[in-house]
Tab-separated table of C-alpha atoms in Angstrom:
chain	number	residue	atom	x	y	z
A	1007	UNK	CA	-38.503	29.218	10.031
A	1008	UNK	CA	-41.008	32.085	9.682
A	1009	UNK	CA	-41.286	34.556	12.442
A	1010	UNK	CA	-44.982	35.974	13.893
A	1011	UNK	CA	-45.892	39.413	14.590
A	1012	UNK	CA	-44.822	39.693	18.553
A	1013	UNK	CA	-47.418	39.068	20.494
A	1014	UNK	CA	-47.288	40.585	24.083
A	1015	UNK	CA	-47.124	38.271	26.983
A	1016	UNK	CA	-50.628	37.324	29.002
A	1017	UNK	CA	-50.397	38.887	32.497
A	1018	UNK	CA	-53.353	38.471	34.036
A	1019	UNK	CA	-56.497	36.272	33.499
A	1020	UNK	CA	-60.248	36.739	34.969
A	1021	UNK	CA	-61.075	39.428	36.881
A	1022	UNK	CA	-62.159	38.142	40.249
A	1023	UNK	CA	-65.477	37.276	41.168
A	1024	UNK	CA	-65.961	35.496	43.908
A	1025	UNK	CA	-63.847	32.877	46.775
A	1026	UNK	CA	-65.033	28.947	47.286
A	1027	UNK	CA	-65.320	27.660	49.834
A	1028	UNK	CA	-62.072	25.958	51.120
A	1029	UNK	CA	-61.494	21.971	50.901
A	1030	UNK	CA	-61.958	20.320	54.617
A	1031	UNK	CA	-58.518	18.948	54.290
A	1032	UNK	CA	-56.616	22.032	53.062
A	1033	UNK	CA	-56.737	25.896	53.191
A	1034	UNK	CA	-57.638	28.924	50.304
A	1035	UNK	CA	-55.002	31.210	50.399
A	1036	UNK	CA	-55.433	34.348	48.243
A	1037	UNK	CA	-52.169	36.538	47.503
A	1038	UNK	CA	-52.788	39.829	46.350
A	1039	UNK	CA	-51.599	43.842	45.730
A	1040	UNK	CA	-53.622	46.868	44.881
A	1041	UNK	CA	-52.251	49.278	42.725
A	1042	UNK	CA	-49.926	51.686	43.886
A	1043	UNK	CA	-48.581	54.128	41.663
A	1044	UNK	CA	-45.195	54.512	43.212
A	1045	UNK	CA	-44.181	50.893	43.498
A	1046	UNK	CA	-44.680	49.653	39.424
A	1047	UNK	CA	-42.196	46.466	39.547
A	1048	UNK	CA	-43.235	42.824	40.424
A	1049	UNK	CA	-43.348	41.569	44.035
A	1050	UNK	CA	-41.878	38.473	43.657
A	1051	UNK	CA	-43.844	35.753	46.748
A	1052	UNK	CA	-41.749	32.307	47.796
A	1053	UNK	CA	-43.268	29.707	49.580
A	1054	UNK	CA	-40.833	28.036	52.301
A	1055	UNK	CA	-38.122	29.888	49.729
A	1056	UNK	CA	-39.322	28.465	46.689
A	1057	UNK	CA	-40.914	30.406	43.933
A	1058	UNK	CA	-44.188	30.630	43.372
A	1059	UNK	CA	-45.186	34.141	41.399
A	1060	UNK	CA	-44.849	37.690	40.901
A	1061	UNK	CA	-47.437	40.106	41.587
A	1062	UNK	CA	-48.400	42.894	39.730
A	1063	UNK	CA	-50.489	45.858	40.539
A	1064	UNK	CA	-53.773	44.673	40.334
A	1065	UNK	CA	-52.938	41.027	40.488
A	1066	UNK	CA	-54.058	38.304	42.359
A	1067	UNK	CA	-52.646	34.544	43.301
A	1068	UNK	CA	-54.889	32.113	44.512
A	1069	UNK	CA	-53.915	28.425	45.731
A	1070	UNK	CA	-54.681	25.791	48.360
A	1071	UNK	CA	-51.718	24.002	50.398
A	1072	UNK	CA	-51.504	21.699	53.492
A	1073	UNK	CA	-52.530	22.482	56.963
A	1074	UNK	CA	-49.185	23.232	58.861
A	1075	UNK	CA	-47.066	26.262	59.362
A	1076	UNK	CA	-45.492	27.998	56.052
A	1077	UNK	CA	-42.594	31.143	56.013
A	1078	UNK	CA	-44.263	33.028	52.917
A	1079	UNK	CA	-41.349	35.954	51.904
A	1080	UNK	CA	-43.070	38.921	50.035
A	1081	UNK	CA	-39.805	40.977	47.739
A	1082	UNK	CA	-40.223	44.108	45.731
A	1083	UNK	CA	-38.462	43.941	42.560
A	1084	UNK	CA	-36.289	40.902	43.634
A	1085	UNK	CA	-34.469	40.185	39.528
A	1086	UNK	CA	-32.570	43.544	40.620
A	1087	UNK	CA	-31.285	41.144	43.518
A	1088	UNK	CA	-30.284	38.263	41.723
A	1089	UNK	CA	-33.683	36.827	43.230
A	1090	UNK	CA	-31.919	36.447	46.982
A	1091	UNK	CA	-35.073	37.669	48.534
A	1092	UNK	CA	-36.134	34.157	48.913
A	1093	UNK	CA	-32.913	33.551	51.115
A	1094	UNK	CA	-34.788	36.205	53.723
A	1095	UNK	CA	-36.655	34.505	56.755
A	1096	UNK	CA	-40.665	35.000	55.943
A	1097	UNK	CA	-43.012	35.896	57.778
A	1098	UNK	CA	-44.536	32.902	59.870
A	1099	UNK	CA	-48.422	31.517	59.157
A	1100	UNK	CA	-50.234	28.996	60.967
A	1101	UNK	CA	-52.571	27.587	58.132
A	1102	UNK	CA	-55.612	25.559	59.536
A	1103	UNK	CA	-57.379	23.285	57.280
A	1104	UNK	CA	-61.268	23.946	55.803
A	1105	UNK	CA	-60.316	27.917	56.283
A	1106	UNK	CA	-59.327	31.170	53.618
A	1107	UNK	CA	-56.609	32.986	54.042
A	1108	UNK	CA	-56.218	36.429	52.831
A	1109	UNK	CA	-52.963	38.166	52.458
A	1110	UNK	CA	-52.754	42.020	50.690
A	1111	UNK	CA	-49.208	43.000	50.237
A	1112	UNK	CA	-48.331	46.173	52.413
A	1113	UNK	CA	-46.524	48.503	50.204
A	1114	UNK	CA	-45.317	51.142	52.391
A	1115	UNK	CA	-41.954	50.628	51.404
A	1116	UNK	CA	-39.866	49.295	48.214
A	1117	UNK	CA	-36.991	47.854	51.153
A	1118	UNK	CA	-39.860	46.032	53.364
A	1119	UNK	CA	-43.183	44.826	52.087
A	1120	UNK	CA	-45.006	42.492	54.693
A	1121	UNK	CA	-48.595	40.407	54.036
A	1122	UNK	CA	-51.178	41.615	55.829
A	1123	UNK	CA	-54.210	39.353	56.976
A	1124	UNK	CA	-57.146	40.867	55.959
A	1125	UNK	CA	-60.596	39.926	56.621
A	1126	UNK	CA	-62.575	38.334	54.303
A	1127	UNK	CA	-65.678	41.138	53.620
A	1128	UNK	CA	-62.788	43.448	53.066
A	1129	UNK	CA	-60.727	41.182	51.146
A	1130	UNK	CA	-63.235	40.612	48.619
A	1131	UNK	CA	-64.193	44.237	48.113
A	1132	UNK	CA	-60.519	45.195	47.485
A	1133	UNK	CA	-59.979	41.964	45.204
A	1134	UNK	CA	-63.060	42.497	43.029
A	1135	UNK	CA	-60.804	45.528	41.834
A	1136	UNK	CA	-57.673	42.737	40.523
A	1137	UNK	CA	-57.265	39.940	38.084
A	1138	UNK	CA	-55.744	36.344	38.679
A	1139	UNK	CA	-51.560	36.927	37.500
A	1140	UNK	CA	-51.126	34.749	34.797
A	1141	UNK	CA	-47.554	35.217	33.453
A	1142	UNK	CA	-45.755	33.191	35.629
A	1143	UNK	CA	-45.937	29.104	36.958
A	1144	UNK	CA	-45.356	28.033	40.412
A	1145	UNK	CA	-42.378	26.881	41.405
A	1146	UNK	CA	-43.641	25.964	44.743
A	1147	UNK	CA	-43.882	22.325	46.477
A	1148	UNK	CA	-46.342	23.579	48.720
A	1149	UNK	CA	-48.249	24.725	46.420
A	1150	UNK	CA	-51.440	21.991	46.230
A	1151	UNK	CA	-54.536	21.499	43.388
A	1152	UNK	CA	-57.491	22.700	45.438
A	1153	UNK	CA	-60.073	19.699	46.468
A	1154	UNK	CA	-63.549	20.030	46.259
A	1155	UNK	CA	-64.840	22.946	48.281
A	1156	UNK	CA	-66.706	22.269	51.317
A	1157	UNK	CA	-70.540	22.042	51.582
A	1158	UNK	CA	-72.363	25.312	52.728
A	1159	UNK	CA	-73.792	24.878	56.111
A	1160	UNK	CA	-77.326	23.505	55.793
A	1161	UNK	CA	-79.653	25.388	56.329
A	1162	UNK	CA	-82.485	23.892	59.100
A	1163	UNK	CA	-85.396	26.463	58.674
A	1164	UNK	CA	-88.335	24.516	57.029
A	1165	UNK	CA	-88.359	24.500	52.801
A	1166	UNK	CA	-85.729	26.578	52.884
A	1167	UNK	CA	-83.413	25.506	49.864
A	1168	UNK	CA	-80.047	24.370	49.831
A	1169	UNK	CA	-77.106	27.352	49.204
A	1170	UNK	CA	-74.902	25.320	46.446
A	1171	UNK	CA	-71.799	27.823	45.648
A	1172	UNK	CA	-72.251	28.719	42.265
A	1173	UNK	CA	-69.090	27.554	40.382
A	1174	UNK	CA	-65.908	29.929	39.467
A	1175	UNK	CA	-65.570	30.670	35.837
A	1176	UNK	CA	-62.560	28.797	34.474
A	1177	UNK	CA	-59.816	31.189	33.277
A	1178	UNK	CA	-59.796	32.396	29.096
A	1179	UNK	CA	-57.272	30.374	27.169
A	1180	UNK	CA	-54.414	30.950	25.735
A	1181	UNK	CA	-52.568	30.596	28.620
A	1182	UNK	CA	-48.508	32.785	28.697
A	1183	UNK	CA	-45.911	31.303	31.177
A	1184	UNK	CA	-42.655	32.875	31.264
A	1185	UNK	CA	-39.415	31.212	32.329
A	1186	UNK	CA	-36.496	33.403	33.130
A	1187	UNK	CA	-33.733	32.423	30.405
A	1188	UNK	CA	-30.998	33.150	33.299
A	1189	UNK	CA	-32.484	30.139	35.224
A	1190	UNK	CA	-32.558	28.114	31.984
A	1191	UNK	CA	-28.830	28.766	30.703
A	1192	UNK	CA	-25.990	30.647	30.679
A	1193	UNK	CA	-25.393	33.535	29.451
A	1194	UNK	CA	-25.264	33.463	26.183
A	1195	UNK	CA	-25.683	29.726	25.647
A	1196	UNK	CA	-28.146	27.121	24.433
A	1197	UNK	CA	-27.551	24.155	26.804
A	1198	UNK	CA	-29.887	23.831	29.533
A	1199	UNK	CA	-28.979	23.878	33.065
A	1200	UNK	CA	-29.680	21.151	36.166
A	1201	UNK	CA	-32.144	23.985	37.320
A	1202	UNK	CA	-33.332	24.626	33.824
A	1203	UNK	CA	-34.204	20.903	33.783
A	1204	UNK	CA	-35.735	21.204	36.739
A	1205	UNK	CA	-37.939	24.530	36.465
A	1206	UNK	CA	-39.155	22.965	32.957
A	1207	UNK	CA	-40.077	19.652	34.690
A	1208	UNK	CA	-41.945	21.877	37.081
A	1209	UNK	CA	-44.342	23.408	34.810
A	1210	UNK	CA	-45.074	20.061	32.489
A	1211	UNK	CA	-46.172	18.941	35.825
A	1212	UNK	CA	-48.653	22.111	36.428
A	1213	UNK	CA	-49.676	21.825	32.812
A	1214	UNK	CA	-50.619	17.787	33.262
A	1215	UNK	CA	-52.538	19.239	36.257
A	1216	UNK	CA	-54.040	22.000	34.822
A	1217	UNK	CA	-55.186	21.427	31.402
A	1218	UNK	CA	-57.434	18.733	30.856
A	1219	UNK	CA	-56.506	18.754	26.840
A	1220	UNK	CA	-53.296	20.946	25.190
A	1221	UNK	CA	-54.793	22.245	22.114
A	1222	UNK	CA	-50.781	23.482	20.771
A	1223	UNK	CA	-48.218	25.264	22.397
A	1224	UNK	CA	-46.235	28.605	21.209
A	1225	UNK	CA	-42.249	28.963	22.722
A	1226	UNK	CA	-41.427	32.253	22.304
A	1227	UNK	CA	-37.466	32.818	23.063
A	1228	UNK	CA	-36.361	35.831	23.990
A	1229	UNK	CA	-32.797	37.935	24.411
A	1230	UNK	CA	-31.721	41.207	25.391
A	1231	UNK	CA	-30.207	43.876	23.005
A	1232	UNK	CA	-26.680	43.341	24.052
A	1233	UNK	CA	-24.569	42.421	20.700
A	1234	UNK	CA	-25.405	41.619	17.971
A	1235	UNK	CA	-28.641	41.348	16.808
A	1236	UNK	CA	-28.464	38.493	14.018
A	1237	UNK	CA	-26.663	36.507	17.028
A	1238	UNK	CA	-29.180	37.476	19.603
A	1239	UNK	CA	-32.265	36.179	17.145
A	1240	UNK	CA	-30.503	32.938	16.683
A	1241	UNK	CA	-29.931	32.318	20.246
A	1242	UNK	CA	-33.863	33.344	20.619
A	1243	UNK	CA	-34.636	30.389	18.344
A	1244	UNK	CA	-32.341	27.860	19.665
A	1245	UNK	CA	-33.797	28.278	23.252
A	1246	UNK	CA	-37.155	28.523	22.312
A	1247	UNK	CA	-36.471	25.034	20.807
A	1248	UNK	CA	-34.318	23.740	23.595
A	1249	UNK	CA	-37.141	23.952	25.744
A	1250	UNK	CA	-40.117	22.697	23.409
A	1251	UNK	CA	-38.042	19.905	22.907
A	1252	UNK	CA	-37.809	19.120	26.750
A	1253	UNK	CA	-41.237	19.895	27.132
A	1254	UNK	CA	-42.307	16.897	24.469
A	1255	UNK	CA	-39.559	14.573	26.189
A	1256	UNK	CA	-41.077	15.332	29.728
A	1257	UNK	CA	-44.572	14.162	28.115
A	1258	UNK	CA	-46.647	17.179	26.750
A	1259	UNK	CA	-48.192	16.279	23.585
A	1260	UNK	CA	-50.482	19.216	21.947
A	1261	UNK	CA	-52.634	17.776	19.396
A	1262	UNK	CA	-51.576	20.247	16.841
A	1263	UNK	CA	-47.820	20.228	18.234
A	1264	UNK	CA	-45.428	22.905	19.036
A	1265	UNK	CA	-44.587	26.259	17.032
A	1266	UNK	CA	-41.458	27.587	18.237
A	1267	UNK	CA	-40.319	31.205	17.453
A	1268	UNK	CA	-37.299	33.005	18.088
A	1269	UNK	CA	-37.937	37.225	18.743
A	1270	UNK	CA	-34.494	37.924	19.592
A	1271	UNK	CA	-34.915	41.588	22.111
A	1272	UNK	CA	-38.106	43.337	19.969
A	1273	UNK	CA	-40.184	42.530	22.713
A	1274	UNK	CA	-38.609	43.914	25.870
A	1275	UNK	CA	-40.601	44.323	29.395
A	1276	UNK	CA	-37.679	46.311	30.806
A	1277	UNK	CA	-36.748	49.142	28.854
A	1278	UNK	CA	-34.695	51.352	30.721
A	1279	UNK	CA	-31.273	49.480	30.790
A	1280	UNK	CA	-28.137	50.534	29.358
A	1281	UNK	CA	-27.325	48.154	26.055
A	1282	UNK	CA	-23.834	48.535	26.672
A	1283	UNK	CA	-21.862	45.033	27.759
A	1284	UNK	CA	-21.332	45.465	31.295
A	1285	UNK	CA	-22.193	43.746	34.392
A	1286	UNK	CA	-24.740	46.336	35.613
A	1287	UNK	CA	-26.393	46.095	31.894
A	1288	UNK	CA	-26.441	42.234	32.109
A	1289	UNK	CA	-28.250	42.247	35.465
A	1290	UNK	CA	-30.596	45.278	34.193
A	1291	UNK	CA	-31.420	43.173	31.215
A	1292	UNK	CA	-32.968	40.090	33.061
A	1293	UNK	CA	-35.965	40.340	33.011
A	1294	UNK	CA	-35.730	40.544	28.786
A	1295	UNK	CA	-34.100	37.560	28.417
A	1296	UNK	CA	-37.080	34.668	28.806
A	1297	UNK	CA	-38.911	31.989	27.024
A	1298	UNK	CA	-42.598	32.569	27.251
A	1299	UNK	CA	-45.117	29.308	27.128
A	1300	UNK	CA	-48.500	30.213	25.310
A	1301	UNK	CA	-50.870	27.270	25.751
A	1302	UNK	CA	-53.957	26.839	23.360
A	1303	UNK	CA	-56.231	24.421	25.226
A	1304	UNK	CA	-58.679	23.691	27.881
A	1305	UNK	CA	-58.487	24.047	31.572
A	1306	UNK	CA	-59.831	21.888	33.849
């Protein structure tokens, strides 16, 4: 099968413009970081200890849930920690329904970085300066599709008009997910594991949700450098396949189908690891070793 020219992975989509107003029965909660030149890797943010994305600098999350209470843990560069930050207790929110939440990441330091509640005038002048991340899919149960916002309050004064919210711009397509291969499969192997199965059921869920029609759909597989390289672009390939074909199984039917392409480790995100085969190089290498989920279509 014919290879592409790599093609580097989507991080972030619109920039943002402006909040609706949140659904009576749920709350808005915006996730977001500014960018700080000393802290450059992802903070990784679980819901209730379940995944739900990765913030860059610059980058924004935005998603409704239910009213209730939530533990939302905030990690700095948590694939260096075998992702255990999710095992830490989170910080504690009461979420009431019909309100927005706003939560800025407080990077004062890489060991402990808290959410911060910040108020909405504020909010919005420090996330007009991010963009919606867009390289990874929710994991998250809590995680709801937001209902229809709430009217404006009406306004009583005589002929004055009616304030209708003027509608959010639906993010550009394509679309790049990313699904850490180390969650998928083994080292080194081609067979999907239970969580595999499950973290691909998981996103042909949020793609039924999403997309109102799935145009076609790239797999890109990806390995790290460790080996040999023939071996490595195989093994690319074979994943990249594994999961199209579990994607089609769970459902997801692109009118123009699936291309599946195998990249082997020319496209690294983490470039300062050791290729040698050691523990400490395995670990390092993480991040490199991913299937990424480009999808042609439109949103809804």
């Amino acid at each position: 099968m014919a290879t592409t020219t790599p093609q580097p992975i989507v991080k972030f989509g619109d920039k943002f413009q402006s909040a609706q107003r949140a659904p009576l029965e749920q709350i808005r909660i915006f996730v977001y970081r500014q960018n700080h030149p000393a802290y450059t890797s992802p903070v990784n943010i679980y819901l209730e200890g379940r995944f739900h994305t990765a913030l860059l600098n610059g980058g924004y999350s935005e998603f409704c849930a239910a009213p209730g209470r939530m533990a939302i843990q905030s990690v700095y560069d948590d694939a260096q920690k075998m992702h255990l930050g999710k095992q830490v207790t989170g910080q504690p929110w009461e979420l009431k329904a019909g309100n927005t939440l706003y939560l800025r990441v407080s990077e004062t330091s890489a060991m402990s970085m808290t959410l911060l509640e910040v108020a909405p005038e504020q909010a919005h002048k420090e996330l007009s300066r991010t963009a919606a991340q867009a390289h990874v899919l929710s994991r998250a149960p809590a995680v709801q599709v937001c209902g229809t916002p709430a009217p404006p309050p009406v306004v009583t004064a005589a002929v004055a008009p009616v304030v209708v919210a003027a509608p959010v711009r639906k993010p550009p397509v394509p679309r790049a997910y990313a699904l850490q291969a180390d969650a998928l499969f083994e080292f080194g192997k081609t067979e999907l594991k239970v969580s595999g199965y499950n973290a691909i059921e998981v996103m042909a869920q949020g793609l039924k949700q999403d997309f109102s029609q799935v145009d076609r759909i790239r797999v890109v597989g990806h390995s790290d450098p460790i080996g040999n390289p023939k071996l490595n672009h195989v093994l690319s390939l074979e994943r990249a396949e594994k999961v199209a074909n579990q994607l089609r199984d769970l459902g997801i039917k692109p009118l123009q189908g699936f291309k599946t392409e195998g990249q082997g480790a020319a496209s690294q995100v983490k470039t300062d690891c050791s290729n040698k085969p050691s523990p400490a190089s395995k670990l390092c290498h993480a991040p490199n070793r991913r299937v990424e989920i480009i999808v042609y279509g439109a949103k809804k």
